[in-house]
Amino acid sequence: ETGVTQSPTHLIKTRGQQVTLRCSSQSGHNTVSWYQQALGQGPQFIFQYYREEENGRGNFPPRFSGLQFPNYSSELNVNALELDDSALYLCASSLGDRDEQYFGPGTRLTVT
Amino acid sequence: GEDVEQSLFLSVREGDSSVINCTYTDSSSTYLYWYKQEPGAGLQLLTYIFSNMDMKQDQRLTVLLNKKDKHLSLRIADTQTGDSAIYFCAERRGYNKLIFGAGTRLAVHP
């Protein structure tokens, strides 16, 4: 167990809706990274938050946004959901922005 | 995953060694990682290697890095049924972004 928790475990949404996923980082870690893992593929980097600021972003549209709170927990928000957003969303925490990333169990999002 | 290539499937007999291979493209990558994913679970960090090293051993795991060919391998000695999972190779791109391969599914049979 990494100490990284995510909620909810599973979620079903309808196309066009909005969703918020949550992640609690491991104690002492100030960095959270978010990844999207489509079925049968490797995870793809969405963005990273370091000390409450966005610290790098992958090739995802602006309807993917995030927040990091003073306790270093984080949220991923996705607006105007599309069918292709169906995936496992993983968050990873690290001691700092350049350190090893430890993953949570993920949130499985299904968009119908 | 973009630019990180792995074979998709490997089948081994219990007790044999498994070797999972990976090629990456960014010669400036500083760290390379191996993660394990069991069904329905997140990713477990198995081991990593710094780019100035050739080899790293950690119990049953041996990582070999050929930086000239941008080739990384993970050897699992005495493979057990509990090792059945998907194994992902990842390179650190820049200082904080991990680029993953598509994963190698390891099946261990009696």
PDB file of C-alpha atoms in Angstrom, chain A:
ATOM      1  CA  GLU A   1       0.000   0.000   0.000  1.00  0.00           C
ATOM      2  CA  THR A   2       1.338   3.426  -0.958  1.00  0.00           C
ATOM      3  CA  GLY A   3      -0.798   5.536   1.338  1.00  0.00           C
ATOM      4  CA  VAL A   4      -2.274   7.334  -1.686  1.00  0.00           C
ATOM      5  CA  THR A   5      -6.055   7.204  -1.678  1.00  0.00           C
ATOM      6  CA  GLN A   6      -8.564   8.125  -4.372  1.00  0.00           C
ATOM      7  CA  SER A   7     -12.308   8.606  -4.385  1.00  0.00           C
ATOM      8  CA  PRO A   8     -14.662   7.500  -5.650  1.00  0.00           C
ATOM      9  CA  THR A   9     -13.637   4.020  -6.761  1.00  0.00           C
ATOM     10  CA  HIS A  10     -16.087   3.904  -9.639  1.00  0.00           C
ATOM     11  CA  LEU A  11     -18.234   6.520 -11.308  1.00  0.00           C
ATOM     12  CA  ILE A  12     -20.740   6.537 -14.145  1.00  0.00           C
ATOM     13  CA  LYS A  13     -21.550   9.809 -15.876  1.00  0.00           C
ATOM     14  CA  THR A  14     -23.425  10.898 -18.958  1.00  0.00           C
ATOM     15  CA  ARG A  15     -21.830  12.670 -21.912  1.00  0.00           C
ATOM     16  CA  GLY A  16     -21.761  16.436 -21.366  1.00  0.00           C
ATOM     17  CA  GLN A  17     -21.726  16.225 -17.574  1.00  0.00           C
ATOM     18  CA  GLN A  18     -18.933  17.326 -15.275  1.00  0.00           C
ATOM     19  CA  VAL A  19     -16.979  15.185 -12.824  1.00  0.00           C
ATOM     20  CA  THR A  20     -14.637  15.749  -9.869  1.00  0.00           C
ATOM     21  CA  LEU A  21     -12.164  13.103  -8.759  1.00  0.00           C
ATOM     22  CA  ARG A  22     -10.210  13.315  -5.517  1.00  0.00           C
ATOM     23  CA  CYS A  23      -6.792  12.217  -4.365  1.00  0.00           C
ATOM     24  CA  SER A  24      -5.090  12.268  -0.984  1.00  0.00           C
ATOM     25  CA  SER A  25      -1.330  12.165  -1.170  1.00  0.00           C
ATOM     26  CA  GLN A  26       0.982  10.122   0.992  1.00  0.00           C
ATOM     27  CA  SER A  27       1.968  11.802   4.237  1.00  0.00           C
ATOM     28  CA  GLY A  28       4.897  14.176   3.703  1.00  0.00           C
ATOM     29  CA  HIS A  29       4.439  14.388  -0.071  1.00  0.00           C
ATOM     30  CA  ASN A  30       3.808  17.820  -1.593  1.00  0.00           C
ATOM     31  CA  THR A  31       3.367  16.814  -5.244  1.00  0.00           C
ATOM     32  CA  VAL A  32       0.456  15.128  -7.009  1.00  0.00           C
ATOM     33  CA  SER A  33       0.418  14.001 -10.638  1.00  0.00           C
ATOM     34  CA  TRP A  34      -2.654  12.828 -12.543  1.00  0.00           C
ATOM     35  CA  TYR A  35      -2.727  10.224 -15.304  1.00  0.00           C
ATOM     36  CA  GLN A  36      -5.407   8.814 -17.585  1.00  0.00           C
ATOM     37  CA  GLN A  37      -5.210   5.116 -18.436  1.00  0.00           C
ATOM     38  CA  ALA A  38      -7.492   3.973 -21.248  1.00  0.00           C
ATOM     39  CA  LEU A  39      -8.279   0.292 -21.480  1.00  0.00           C
ATOM     40  CA  GLY A  40      -5.317  -1.733 -22.725  1.00  0.00           C
ATOM     41  CA  GLN A  41      -2.942   1.224 -22.709  1.00  0.00           C
ATOM     42  CA  GLY A  42      -0.313   2.738 -20.475  1.00  0.00           C
ATOM     43  CA  PRO A  43      -1.069   5.788 -18.329  1.00  0.00           C
ATOM     44  CA  GLN A  44      -0.857   9.210 -19.987  1.00  0.00           C
ATOM     45  CA  PHE A  45       0.259  12.273 -18.048  1.00  0.00           C
ATOM     46  CA  ILE A  46      -2.470  14.883 -17.566  1.00  0.00           C
ATOM     47  CA  PHE A  47      -0.761  17.383 -15.232  1.00  0.00           C
ATOM     48  CA  GLN A  48       1.149  17.773 -12.014  1.00  0.00           C
ATOM     49  CA  TYR A  49       0.570  19.999  -8.975  1.00  0.00           C
ATOM     50  CA  TYR A  50       3.470  21.042  -6.813  1.00  0.00           C
ATOM     51  CA  ARG A  51       2.858  23.158  -3.721  1.00  0.00           C
ATOM     52  CA  GLU A  52      -0.606  24.132  -4.957  1.00  0.00           C
ATOM     53  CA  GLU A  53       0.520  25.291  -8.420  1.00  0.00           C
ATOM     54  CA  GLU A  54       0.196  23.517 -11.769  1.00  0.00           C
ATOM     55  CA  ASN A  55       3.708  22.332 -12.595  1.00  0.00           C
ATOM     56  CA  GLY A  56       3.538  20.800 -16.052  1.00  0.00           C
ATOM     57  CA  ARG A  57       0.759  19.613 -18.302  1.00  0.00           C
ATOM     58  CA  GLY A  58       0.379  16.864 -20.875  1.00  0.00           C
ATOM     59  CA  ASN A  59      -1.548  16.921 -24.123  1.00  0.00           C
ATOM     60  CA  PHE A  60      -5.035  17.284 -22.643  1.00  0.00           C
ATOM     61  CA  PRO A  61      -7.608  19.987 -23.444  1.00  0.00           C
ATOM     62  CA  PRO A  62      -8.474  22.790 -21.007  1.00  0.00           C
ATOM     63  CA  ARG A  63     -11.679  21.042 -19.935  1.00  0.00           C
ATOM     64  CA  PHE A  64      -9.324  18.942 -17.785  1.00  0.00           C
ATOM     65  CA  SER A  65      -8.420  21.104 -14.800  1.00  0.00           C
ATOM     66  CA  GLY A  66      -7.189  20.570 -11.304  1.00  0.00           C
ATOM     67  CA  LEU A  67      -6.558  21.960  -7.877  1.00  0.00           C
ATOM     68  CA  GLN A  68      -4.222  21.222  -5.040  1.00  0.00           C
ATOM     69  CA  PHE A  69      -5.099  22.188  -1.484  1.00  0.00           C
ATOM     70  CA  PRO A  70      -2.872  23.363   1.389  1.00  0.00           C
ATOM     71  CA  ASN A  71      -2.827  19.802   2.781  1.00  0.00           C
ATOM     72  CA  TYR A  72      -1.554  18.706  -0.673  1.00  0.00           C
ATOM     73  CA  SER A  73      -4.638  16.688  -1.537  1.00  0.00           C
ATOM     74  CA  SER A  74      -5.836  17.272  -5.077  1.00  0.00           C
ATOM     75  CA  GLU A  75      -8.860  17.273  -7.348  1.00  0.00           C
ATOM     76  CA  LEU A  76      -9.173  16.540 -11.045  1.00  0.00           C
ATOM     77  CA  ASN A  77     -12.146  18.162 -12.763  1.00  0.00           C
ATOM     78  CA  VAL A  78     -13.358  17.224 -16.206  1.00  0.00           C
ATOM     79  CA  ASN A  79     -16.037  19.325 -17.911  1.00  0.00           C
ATOM     80  CA  ALA A  80     -18.223  18.453 -20.901  1.00  0.00           C
ATOM     81  CA  LEU A  81     -17.502  14.737 -20.626  1.00  0.00           C
ATOM     82  CA  GLU A  82     -17.007  12.774 -23.816  1.00  0.00           C
ATOM     83  CA  LEU A  83     -17.269   9.034 -24.370  1.00  0.00           C
ATOM     84  CA  ASP A  84     -13.487   8.857 -24.867  1.00  0.00           C
ATOM     85  CA  ASP A  85     -12.977  10.151 -21.326  1.00  0.00           C
ATOM     86  CA  SER A  86     -13.949   6.691 -20.073  1.00  0.00           C
ATOM     87  CA  ALA A  87     -10.774   5.439 -18.411  1.00  0.00           C
ATOM     88  CA  LEU A  88      -8.997   4.686 -15.162  1.00  0.00           C
ATOM     89  CA  TYR A  89      -7.772   7.940 -13.610  1.00  0.00           C
ATOM     90  CA  LEU A  90      -4.695   7.531 -11.491  1.00  0.00           C
ATOM     91  CA  CYS A  91      -3.081   9.970  -9.167  1.00  0.00           C
ATOM     92  CA  ALA A  92       0.463   9.661  -7.927  1.00  0.00           C
ATOM     93  CA  SER A  93       2.131  11.480  -5.091  1.00  0.00           C
ATOM     94  CA  SER A  94       5.810  12.210  -4.662  1.00  0.00           C
ATOM     95  CA  LEU A  95       8.030  13.815  -2.074  1.00  0.00           C
ATOM     96  CA  GLY A  96       8.850  16.605  -4.505  1.00  0.00           C
ATOM     97  CA  ASP A  97       8.309  17.343  -8.163  1.00  0.00           C
ATOM     98  CA  ARG A  98      11.417  15.397  -9.207  1.00  0.00           C
ATOM     99  CA  ASP A  99      10.979  12.316  -7.040  1.00  0.00           C
ATOM    100  CA  GLU A 100       9.571   8.824  -7.460  1.00  0.00           C
ATOM    101  CA  GLN A 101       5.841   8.738  -7.999  1.00  0.00           C
ATOM    102  CA  TYR A 102       3.643   6.418  -5.937  1.00  0.00           C
ATOM    103  CA  PHE A 103       0.230   5.626  -7.343  1.00  0.00           C
ATOM    104  CA  GLY A 104      -3.178   5.311  -5.803  1.00  0.00           C
ATOM    105  CA  PRO A 105      -5.676   2.591  -6.782  1.00  0.00           C
ATOM    106  CA  GLY A 106      -7.424   4.791  -9.343  1.00  0.00           C
ATOM    107  CA  THR A 107     -10.967   5.906 -10.123  1.00  0.00           C
ATOM    108  CA  ARG A 108     -12.743   4.063 -12.919  1.00  0.00           C
ATOM    109  CA  LEU A 109     -14.854   6.578 -14.884  1.00  0.00           C
ATOM    110  CA  THR A 110     -17.429   5.378 -17.371  1.00  0.00           C
ATOM    111  CA  VAL A 111     -19.102   7.918 -19.646  1.00  0.00           C
ATOM    112  CA  THR A 112     -22.295   6.773 -21.371  1.00  0.00           C
TER     113      THR A 112
END
